[in-house]
Coordinates of C-alpha atoms in Angstrom, one line a residue:
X13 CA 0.0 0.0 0.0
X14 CA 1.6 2.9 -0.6
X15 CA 0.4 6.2 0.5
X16 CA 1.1 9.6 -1.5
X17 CA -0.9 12.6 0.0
X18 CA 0.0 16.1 -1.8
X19 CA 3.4 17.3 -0.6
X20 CA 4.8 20.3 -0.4
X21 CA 8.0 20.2 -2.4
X22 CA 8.0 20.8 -6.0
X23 CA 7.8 18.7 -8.5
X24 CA 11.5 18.0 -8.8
X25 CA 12.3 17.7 -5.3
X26 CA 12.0 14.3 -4.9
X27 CA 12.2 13.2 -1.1
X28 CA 13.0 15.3 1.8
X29 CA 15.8 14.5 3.6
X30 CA 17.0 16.0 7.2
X31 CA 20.3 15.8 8.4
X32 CA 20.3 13.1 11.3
X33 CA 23.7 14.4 12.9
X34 CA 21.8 17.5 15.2
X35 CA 19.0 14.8 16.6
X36 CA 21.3 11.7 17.6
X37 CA 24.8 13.0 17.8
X38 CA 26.5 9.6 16.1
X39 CA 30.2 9.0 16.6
X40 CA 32.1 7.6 13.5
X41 CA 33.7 4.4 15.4
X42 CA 35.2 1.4 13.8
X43 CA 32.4 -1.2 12.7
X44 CA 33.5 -4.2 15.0
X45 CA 34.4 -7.1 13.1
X46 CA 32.2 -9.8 14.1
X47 CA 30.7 -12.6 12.6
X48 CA 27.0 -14.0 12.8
X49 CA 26.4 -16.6 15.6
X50 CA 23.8 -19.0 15.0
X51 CA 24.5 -20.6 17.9
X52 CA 24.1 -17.4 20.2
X53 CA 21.5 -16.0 18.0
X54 CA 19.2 -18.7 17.3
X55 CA 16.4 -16.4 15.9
X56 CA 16.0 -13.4 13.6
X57 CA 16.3 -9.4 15.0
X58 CA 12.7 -7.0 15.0
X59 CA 11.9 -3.3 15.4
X60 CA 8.5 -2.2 16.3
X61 CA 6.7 0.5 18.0
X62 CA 8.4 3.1 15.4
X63 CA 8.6 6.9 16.6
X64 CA 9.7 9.9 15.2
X65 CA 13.2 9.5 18.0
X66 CA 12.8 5.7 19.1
X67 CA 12.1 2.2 18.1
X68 CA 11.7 -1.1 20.4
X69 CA 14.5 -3.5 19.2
X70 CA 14.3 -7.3 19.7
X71 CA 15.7 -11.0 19.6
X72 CA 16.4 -14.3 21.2
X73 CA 19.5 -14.9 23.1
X74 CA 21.2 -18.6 23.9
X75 CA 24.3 -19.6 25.9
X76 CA 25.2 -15.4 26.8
X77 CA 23.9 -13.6 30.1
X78 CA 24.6 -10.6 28.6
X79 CA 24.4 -8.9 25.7
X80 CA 25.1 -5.2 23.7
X81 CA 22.6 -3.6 21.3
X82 CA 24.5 -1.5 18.9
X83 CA 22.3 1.3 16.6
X84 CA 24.5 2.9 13.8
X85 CA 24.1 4.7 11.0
X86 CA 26.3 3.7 7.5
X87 CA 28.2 6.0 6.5
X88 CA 29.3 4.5 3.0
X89 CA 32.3 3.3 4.1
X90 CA 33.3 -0.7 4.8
X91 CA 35.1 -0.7 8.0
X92 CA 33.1 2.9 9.6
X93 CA 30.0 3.7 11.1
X94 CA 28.2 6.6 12.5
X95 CA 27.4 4.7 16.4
X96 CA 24.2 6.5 17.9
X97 CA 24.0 3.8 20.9
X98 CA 25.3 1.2 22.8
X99 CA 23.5 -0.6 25.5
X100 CA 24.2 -3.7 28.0
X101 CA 21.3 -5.7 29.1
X102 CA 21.1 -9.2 31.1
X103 CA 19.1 -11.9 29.3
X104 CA 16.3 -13.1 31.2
X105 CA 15.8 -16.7 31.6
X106 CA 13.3 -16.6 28.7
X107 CA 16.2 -15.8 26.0
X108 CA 13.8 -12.7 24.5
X109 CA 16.0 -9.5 24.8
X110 CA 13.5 -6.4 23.7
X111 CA 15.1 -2.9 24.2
X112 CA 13.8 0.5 23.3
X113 CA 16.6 2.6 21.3
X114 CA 15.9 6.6 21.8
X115 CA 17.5 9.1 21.0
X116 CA 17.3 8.7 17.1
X117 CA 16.4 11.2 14.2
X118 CA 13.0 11.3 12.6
X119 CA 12.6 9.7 9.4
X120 CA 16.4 7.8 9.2
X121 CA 17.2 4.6 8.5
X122 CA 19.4 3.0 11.2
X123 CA 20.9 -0.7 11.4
X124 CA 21.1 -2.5 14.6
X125 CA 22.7 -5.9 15.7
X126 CA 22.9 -7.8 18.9
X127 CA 26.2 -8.7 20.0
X128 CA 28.4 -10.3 22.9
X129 CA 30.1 -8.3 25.1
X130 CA 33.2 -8.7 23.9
X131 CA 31.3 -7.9 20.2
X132 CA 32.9 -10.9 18.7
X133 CA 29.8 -12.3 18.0
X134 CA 26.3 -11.1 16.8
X135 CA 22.8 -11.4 15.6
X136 CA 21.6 -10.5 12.2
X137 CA 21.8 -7.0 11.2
X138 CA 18.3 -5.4 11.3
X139 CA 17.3 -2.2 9.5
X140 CA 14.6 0.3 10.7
X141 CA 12.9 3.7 10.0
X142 CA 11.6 6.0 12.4
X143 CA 8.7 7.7 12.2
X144 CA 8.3 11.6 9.9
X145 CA 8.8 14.7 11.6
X146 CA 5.3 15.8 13.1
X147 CA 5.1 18.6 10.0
X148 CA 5.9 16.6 7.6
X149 CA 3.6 15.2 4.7
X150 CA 5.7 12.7 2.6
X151 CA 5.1 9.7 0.3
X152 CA 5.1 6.2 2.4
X153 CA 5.1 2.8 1.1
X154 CA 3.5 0.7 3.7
X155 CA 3.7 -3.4 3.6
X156 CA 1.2 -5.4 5.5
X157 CA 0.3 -9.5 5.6
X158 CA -1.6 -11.5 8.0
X159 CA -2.7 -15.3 8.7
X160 CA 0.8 -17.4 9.1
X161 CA -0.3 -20.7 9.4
X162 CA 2.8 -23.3 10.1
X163 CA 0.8 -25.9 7.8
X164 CA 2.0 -24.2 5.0
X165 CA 5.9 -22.9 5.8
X166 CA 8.0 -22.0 4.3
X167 CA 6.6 -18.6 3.7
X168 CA 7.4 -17.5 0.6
X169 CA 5.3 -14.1 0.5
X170 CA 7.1 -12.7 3.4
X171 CA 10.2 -13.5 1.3
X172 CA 8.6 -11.9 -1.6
X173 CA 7.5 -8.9 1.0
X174 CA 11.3 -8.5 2.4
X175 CA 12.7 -7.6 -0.7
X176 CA 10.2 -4.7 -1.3
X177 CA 11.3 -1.5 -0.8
X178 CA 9.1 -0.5 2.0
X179 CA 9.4 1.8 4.7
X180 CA 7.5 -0.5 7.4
X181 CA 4.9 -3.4 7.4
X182 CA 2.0 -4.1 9.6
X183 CA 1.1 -7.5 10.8
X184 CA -2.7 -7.9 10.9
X185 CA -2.9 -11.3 13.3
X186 CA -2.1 -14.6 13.7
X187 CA 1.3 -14.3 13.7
X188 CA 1.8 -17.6 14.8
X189 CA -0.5 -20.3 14.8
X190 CA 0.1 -21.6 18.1
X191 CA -3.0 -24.0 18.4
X192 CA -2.7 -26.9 21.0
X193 CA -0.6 -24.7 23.9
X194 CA -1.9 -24.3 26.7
X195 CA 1.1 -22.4 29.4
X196 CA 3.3 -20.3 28.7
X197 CA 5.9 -23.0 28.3
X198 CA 4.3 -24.7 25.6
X199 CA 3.3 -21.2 23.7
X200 CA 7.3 -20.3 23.7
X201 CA 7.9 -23.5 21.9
X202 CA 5.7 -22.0 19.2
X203 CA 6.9 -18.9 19.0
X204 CA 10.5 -20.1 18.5
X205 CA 9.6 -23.1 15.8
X206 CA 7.4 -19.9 14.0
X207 CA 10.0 -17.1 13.9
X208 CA 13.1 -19.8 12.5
X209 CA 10.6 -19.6 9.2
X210 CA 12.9 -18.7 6.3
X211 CA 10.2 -15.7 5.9
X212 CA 10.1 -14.2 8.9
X213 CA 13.9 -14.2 9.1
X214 CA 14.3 -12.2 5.9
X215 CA 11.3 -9.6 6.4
X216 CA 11.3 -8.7 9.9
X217 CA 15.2 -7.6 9.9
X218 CA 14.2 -5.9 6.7
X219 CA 12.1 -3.0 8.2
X220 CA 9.9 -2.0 11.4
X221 CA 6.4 -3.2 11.9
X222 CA 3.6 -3.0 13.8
X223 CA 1.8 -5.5 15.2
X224 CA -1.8 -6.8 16.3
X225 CA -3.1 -10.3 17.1
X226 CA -5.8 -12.3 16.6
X227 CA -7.2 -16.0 18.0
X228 CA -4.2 -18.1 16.7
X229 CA -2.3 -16.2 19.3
X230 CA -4.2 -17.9 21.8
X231 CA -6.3 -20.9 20.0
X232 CA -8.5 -21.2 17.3
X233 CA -11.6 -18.9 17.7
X234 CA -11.4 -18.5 21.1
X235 CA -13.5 -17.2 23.5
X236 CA -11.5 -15.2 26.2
X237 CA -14.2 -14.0 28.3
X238 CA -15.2 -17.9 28.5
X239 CA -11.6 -19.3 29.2
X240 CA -10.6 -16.1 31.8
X241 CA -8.2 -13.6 31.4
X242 CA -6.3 -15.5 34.6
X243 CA -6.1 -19.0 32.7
X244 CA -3.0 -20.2 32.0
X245 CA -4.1 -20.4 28.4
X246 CA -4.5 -16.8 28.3
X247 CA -1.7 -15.7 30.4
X248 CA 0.6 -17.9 28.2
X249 CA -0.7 -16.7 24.9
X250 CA -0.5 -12.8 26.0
X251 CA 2.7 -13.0 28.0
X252 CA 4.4 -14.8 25.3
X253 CA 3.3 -12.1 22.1
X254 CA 4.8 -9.4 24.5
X255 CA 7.9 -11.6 25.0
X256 CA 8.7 -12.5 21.0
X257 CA 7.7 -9.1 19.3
X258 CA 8.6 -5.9 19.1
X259 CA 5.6 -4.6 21.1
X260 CA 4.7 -2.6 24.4
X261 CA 4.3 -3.3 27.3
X262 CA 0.3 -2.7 28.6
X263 CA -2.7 -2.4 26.1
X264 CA -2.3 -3.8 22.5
X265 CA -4.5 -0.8 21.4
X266 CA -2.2 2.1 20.6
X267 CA -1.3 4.6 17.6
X268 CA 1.5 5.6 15.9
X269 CA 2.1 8.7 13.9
X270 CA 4.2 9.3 10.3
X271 CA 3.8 13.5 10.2
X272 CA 1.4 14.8 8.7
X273 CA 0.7 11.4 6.2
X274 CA -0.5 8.7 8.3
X275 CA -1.7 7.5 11.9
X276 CA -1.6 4.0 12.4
X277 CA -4.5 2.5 14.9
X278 CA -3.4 -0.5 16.1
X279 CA -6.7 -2.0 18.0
X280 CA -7.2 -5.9 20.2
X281 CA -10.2 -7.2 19.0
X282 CA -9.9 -10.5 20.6
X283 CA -9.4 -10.1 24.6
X284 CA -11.8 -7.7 25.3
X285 CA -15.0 -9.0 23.7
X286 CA -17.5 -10.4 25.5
X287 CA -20.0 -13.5 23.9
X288 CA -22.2 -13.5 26.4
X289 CA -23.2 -9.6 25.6
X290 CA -23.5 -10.1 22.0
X291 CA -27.1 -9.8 21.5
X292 CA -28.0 -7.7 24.3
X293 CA -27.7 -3.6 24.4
X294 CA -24.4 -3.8 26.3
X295 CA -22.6 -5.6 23.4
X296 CA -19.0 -5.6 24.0
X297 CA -16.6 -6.3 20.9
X298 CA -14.3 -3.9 22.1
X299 CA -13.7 -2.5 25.4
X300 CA -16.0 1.3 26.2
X301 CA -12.5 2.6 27.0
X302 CA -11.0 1.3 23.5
X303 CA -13.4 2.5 21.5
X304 CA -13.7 5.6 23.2
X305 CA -9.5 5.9 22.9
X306 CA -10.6 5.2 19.0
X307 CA -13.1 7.6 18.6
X308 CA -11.1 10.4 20.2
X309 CA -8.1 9.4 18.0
X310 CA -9.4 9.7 14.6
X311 CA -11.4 12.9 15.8
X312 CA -8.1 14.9 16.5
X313 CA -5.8 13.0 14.0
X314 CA -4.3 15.9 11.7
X315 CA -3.0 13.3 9.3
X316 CA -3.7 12.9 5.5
X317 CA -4.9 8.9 6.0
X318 CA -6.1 7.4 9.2
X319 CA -5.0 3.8 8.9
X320 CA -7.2 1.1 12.0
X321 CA -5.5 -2.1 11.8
X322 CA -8.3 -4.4 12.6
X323 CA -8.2 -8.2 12.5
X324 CA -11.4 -8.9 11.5
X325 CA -13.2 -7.2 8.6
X326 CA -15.5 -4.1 8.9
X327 CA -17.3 -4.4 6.0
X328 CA -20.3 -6.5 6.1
X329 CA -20.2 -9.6 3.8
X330 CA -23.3 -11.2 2.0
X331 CA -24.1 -13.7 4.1
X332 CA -24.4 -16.7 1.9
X333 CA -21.1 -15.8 0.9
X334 CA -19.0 -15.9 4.6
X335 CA -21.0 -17.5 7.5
X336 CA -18.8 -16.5 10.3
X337 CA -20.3 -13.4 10.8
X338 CA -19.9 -13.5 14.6
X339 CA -16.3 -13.2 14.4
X340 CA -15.9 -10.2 13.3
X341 CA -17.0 -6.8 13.3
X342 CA -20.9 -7.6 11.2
X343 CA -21.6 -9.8 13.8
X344 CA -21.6 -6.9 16.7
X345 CA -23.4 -4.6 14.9
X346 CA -24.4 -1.9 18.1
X347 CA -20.4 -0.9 18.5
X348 CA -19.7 -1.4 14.5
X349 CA -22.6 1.1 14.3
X350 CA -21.3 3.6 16.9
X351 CA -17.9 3.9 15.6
X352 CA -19.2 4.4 11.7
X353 CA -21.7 6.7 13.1
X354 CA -19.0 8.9 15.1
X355 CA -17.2 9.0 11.7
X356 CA -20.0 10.1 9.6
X357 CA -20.8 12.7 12.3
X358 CA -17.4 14.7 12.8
X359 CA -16.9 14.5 8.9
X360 CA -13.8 12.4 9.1
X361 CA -12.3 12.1 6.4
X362 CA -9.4 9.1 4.4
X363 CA -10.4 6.7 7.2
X364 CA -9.2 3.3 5.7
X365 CA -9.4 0.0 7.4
X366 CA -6.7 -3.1 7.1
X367 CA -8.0 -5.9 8.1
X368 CA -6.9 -9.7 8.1
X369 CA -8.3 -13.1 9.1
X370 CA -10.1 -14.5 5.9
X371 CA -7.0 -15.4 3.8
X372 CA -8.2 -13.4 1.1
X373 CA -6.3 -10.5 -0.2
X374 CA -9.4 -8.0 -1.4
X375 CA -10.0 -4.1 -1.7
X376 CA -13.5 -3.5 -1.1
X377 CA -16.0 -0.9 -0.1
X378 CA -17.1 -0.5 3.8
X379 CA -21.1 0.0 2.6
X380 CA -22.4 -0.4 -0.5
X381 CA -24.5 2.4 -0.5
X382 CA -24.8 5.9 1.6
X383 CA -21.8 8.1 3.1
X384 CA -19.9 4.9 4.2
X385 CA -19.4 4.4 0.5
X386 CA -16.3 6.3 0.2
X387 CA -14.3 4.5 2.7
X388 CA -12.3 1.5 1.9
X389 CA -11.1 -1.8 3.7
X390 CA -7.9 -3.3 2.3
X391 CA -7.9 -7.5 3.4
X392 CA -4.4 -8.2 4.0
X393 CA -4.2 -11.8 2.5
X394 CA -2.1 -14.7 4.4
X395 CA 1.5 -15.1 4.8
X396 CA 0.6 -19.1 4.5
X397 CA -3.2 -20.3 4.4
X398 CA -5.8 -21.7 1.9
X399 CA -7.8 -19.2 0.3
X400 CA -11.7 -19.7 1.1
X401 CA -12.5 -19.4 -2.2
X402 CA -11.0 -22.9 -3.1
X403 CA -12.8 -24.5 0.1
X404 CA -16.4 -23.9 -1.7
X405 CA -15.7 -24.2 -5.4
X406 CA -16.2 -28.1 -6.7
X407 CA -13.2 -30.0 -8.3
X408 CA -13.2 -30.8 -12.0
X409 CA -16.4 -27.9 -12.2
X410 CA -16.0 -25.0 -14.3
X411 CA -16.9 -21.3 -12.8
X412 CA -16.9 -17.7 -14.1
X413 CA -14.8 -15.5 -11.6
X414 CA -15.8 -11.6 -12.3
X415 CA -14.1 -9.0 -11.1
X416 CA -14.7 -5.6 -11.7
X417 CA -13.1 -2.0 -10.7
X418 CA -15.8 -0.2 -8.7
X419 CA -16.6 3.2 -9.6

């Protein structure tokens, strides 16, 4: 996806640029010269949480009890870099280091690594982009996928994605398929067999990300207000998504701004609904506080696109066409109403919706018909899943697929 709102340079321009130098202060140092270590670094490297002057850096550690996170800047030369930070942490018993790097210049591209503390070994070198200036309104080319399901590693479209030239990617849910755990020492094990995916090693060293989850996290279509937030099914599944990804500490729903261009919404539409009020006139897909946090967001945004990052779909589907209308947002149609409705009222405008969970890459309208009409959902389709569309059609029977470019 990639986003172009007017800009203010001329034609000719091209890109701005800033000088980083003023906002981080890098040393020119000698680049050490260490060598990848499988062995200490079993996993890949991740940025997430992307600002305009920090990013949250992570990986997984073995044998060390200590480690450095370097951030640098190349400075076109094979044995210099421009060093913005060095930092010692312990590793925790758990292997997952995750540190926040601050200090670093709006819109820059930085590498980081892992390493020893003698430097002589390291991680994989990970690239990352903080977020625009808050006056700037630039071009920015967004990736996104969803829907990883370890049936079907390797996953070759995060290959494909890695070697895009994007400036971050979003991650709509189910990162992991981690079906079948059920404590926190069983949801690790997933993690780790997920993230050594030849996929996930190329793209999430590539660029930063944002992330969300969805039931695979936990377990297929589960009910969280059924199983308790206390269960060890839960408290497994949560703890271990905050341990493995580049994500903060505290709610899942949070936003991040690029400028003046975009606002990424990043919302949890899986721990805070509640079955049991579905039908009732206290329906609860999201929290009162969430969608509230939402509501206000989008209101005072002053950005070009307002990007929610929703699991589920918005848009209501035919329902011959996708039964499962009570997992997403169709099915809780009191808060879908309310949000839409809050839109519509305060004239919002370029509110656009990317959504996962049906393993169907579409762009469709939210509404048919009426003021909705001008808002769009992009379905993010699946790192690794069967397309639905295969499930219904009958083998060895011919069909007529239409597709058409709405007006």
């Amino acid at each position: 996806v990639q986003a172009c709102p007017p800009v203010t340079n001329t034609p000719d321009a091209g890109p701005r640029t800033l000088d980083p130098q003023p906002f981080d202060h890098a040393m020119r140092v000698m680049a050490p010269a260490s060598t990848l270590s499988e062995a200490s670094f079993p996993q890949t490297v991740s940025a997430g949480a992307m600002a305009k002057d920090a990013a949250l850096l992570w990986t997984r550690v073995e044998g060390l009890t200590k480690v450095k996170l370097r951030v640098w800047r190349d400075v076109g030369s094979e044995t210099e870099v421009a060093l913005v930070s060095e930092t010692t942490a312990d590793v925790p018993d758990h292997g997952n280091v995750k540190l926040r790097a601050t200090g670093l210049a709006p819109a820059t591209w930085y590498s980081y690594a892992f390493f020893s503390e003698d430097l002589s070994k390291r991680s994989q070198i990970g690239r990352v982009r903080t977020a625009f200036p808050d006056d700037w309104k630039e071009p920015l080319t967004v990736g996104a996928t969803s829907c990883a399901s370890y049936k079907y590693r390797p996953f070759k479209p995060l290959e494909t994605l890695a070697k895009q030239p994007i400036d971050l990617w979003l991650h709509l849910g189910d990162v992991s398929y981690n079906d079948g755990a059920t404590d926190l020492a069983t949801y690790r094990v997933k993690w780790r067999e997920q993230l050594m995916d030849p996929g996930y090693r190329a793209l999430m060293p590539s660029a930063g990300a944002y992330f969300t989850w969805d039931d695979h996290e936990f377990a297929n279509n589960i009910d969280v207000e059924r199983e308790g937030l206390g269960s060890g099914l839960v408290v497994g599944a949560m703890t271990s998504f905050k341990e493995t990804l580049p994500v903060e500490a505290g709610d899942v729903w949070r936003s991040y701004r690029w400028g003046l261009t975009a606002e990424f919404f990043v919302l949890d539409l899986r721990t805070e609904r509640k079955g049991s009020t579905r039908t009732t006139p206290q329906e609860q897909f999201v929290s009162p506080a969430q969608l509230a946090w939402l509501e206000a967001g989008l209101e005072k945004s002053p950005c070009h696109f307002k990007v929610v990052l929703t699991s589920v779909p918005i848009a209501n589907f035919p329902e011959a066409s996708w039964p499962s209308r009570n997992d997403r947002w169709q099915g809780w149609q009191l808060q879908r109403e309310q949000l839409l409705s809050f839109i519509d009222t305060k004239g919002i405008d370029n509110v656009w919706y990317l959504s996962g969970d049906i393993h169907v890459g579409t762009i469709h309208r939210v509404e048919a018909m009426g003021a909705r009409r001008k808002f769009f959902e992009v379905c993010v389709g699946p790192a690794g899943n069967v397309n639905p569309i295969t499930i219904v059609l009958e083998p060895g029977k011919e069909y007529l697929i239409e597709a058409r470019l709405l007006p």
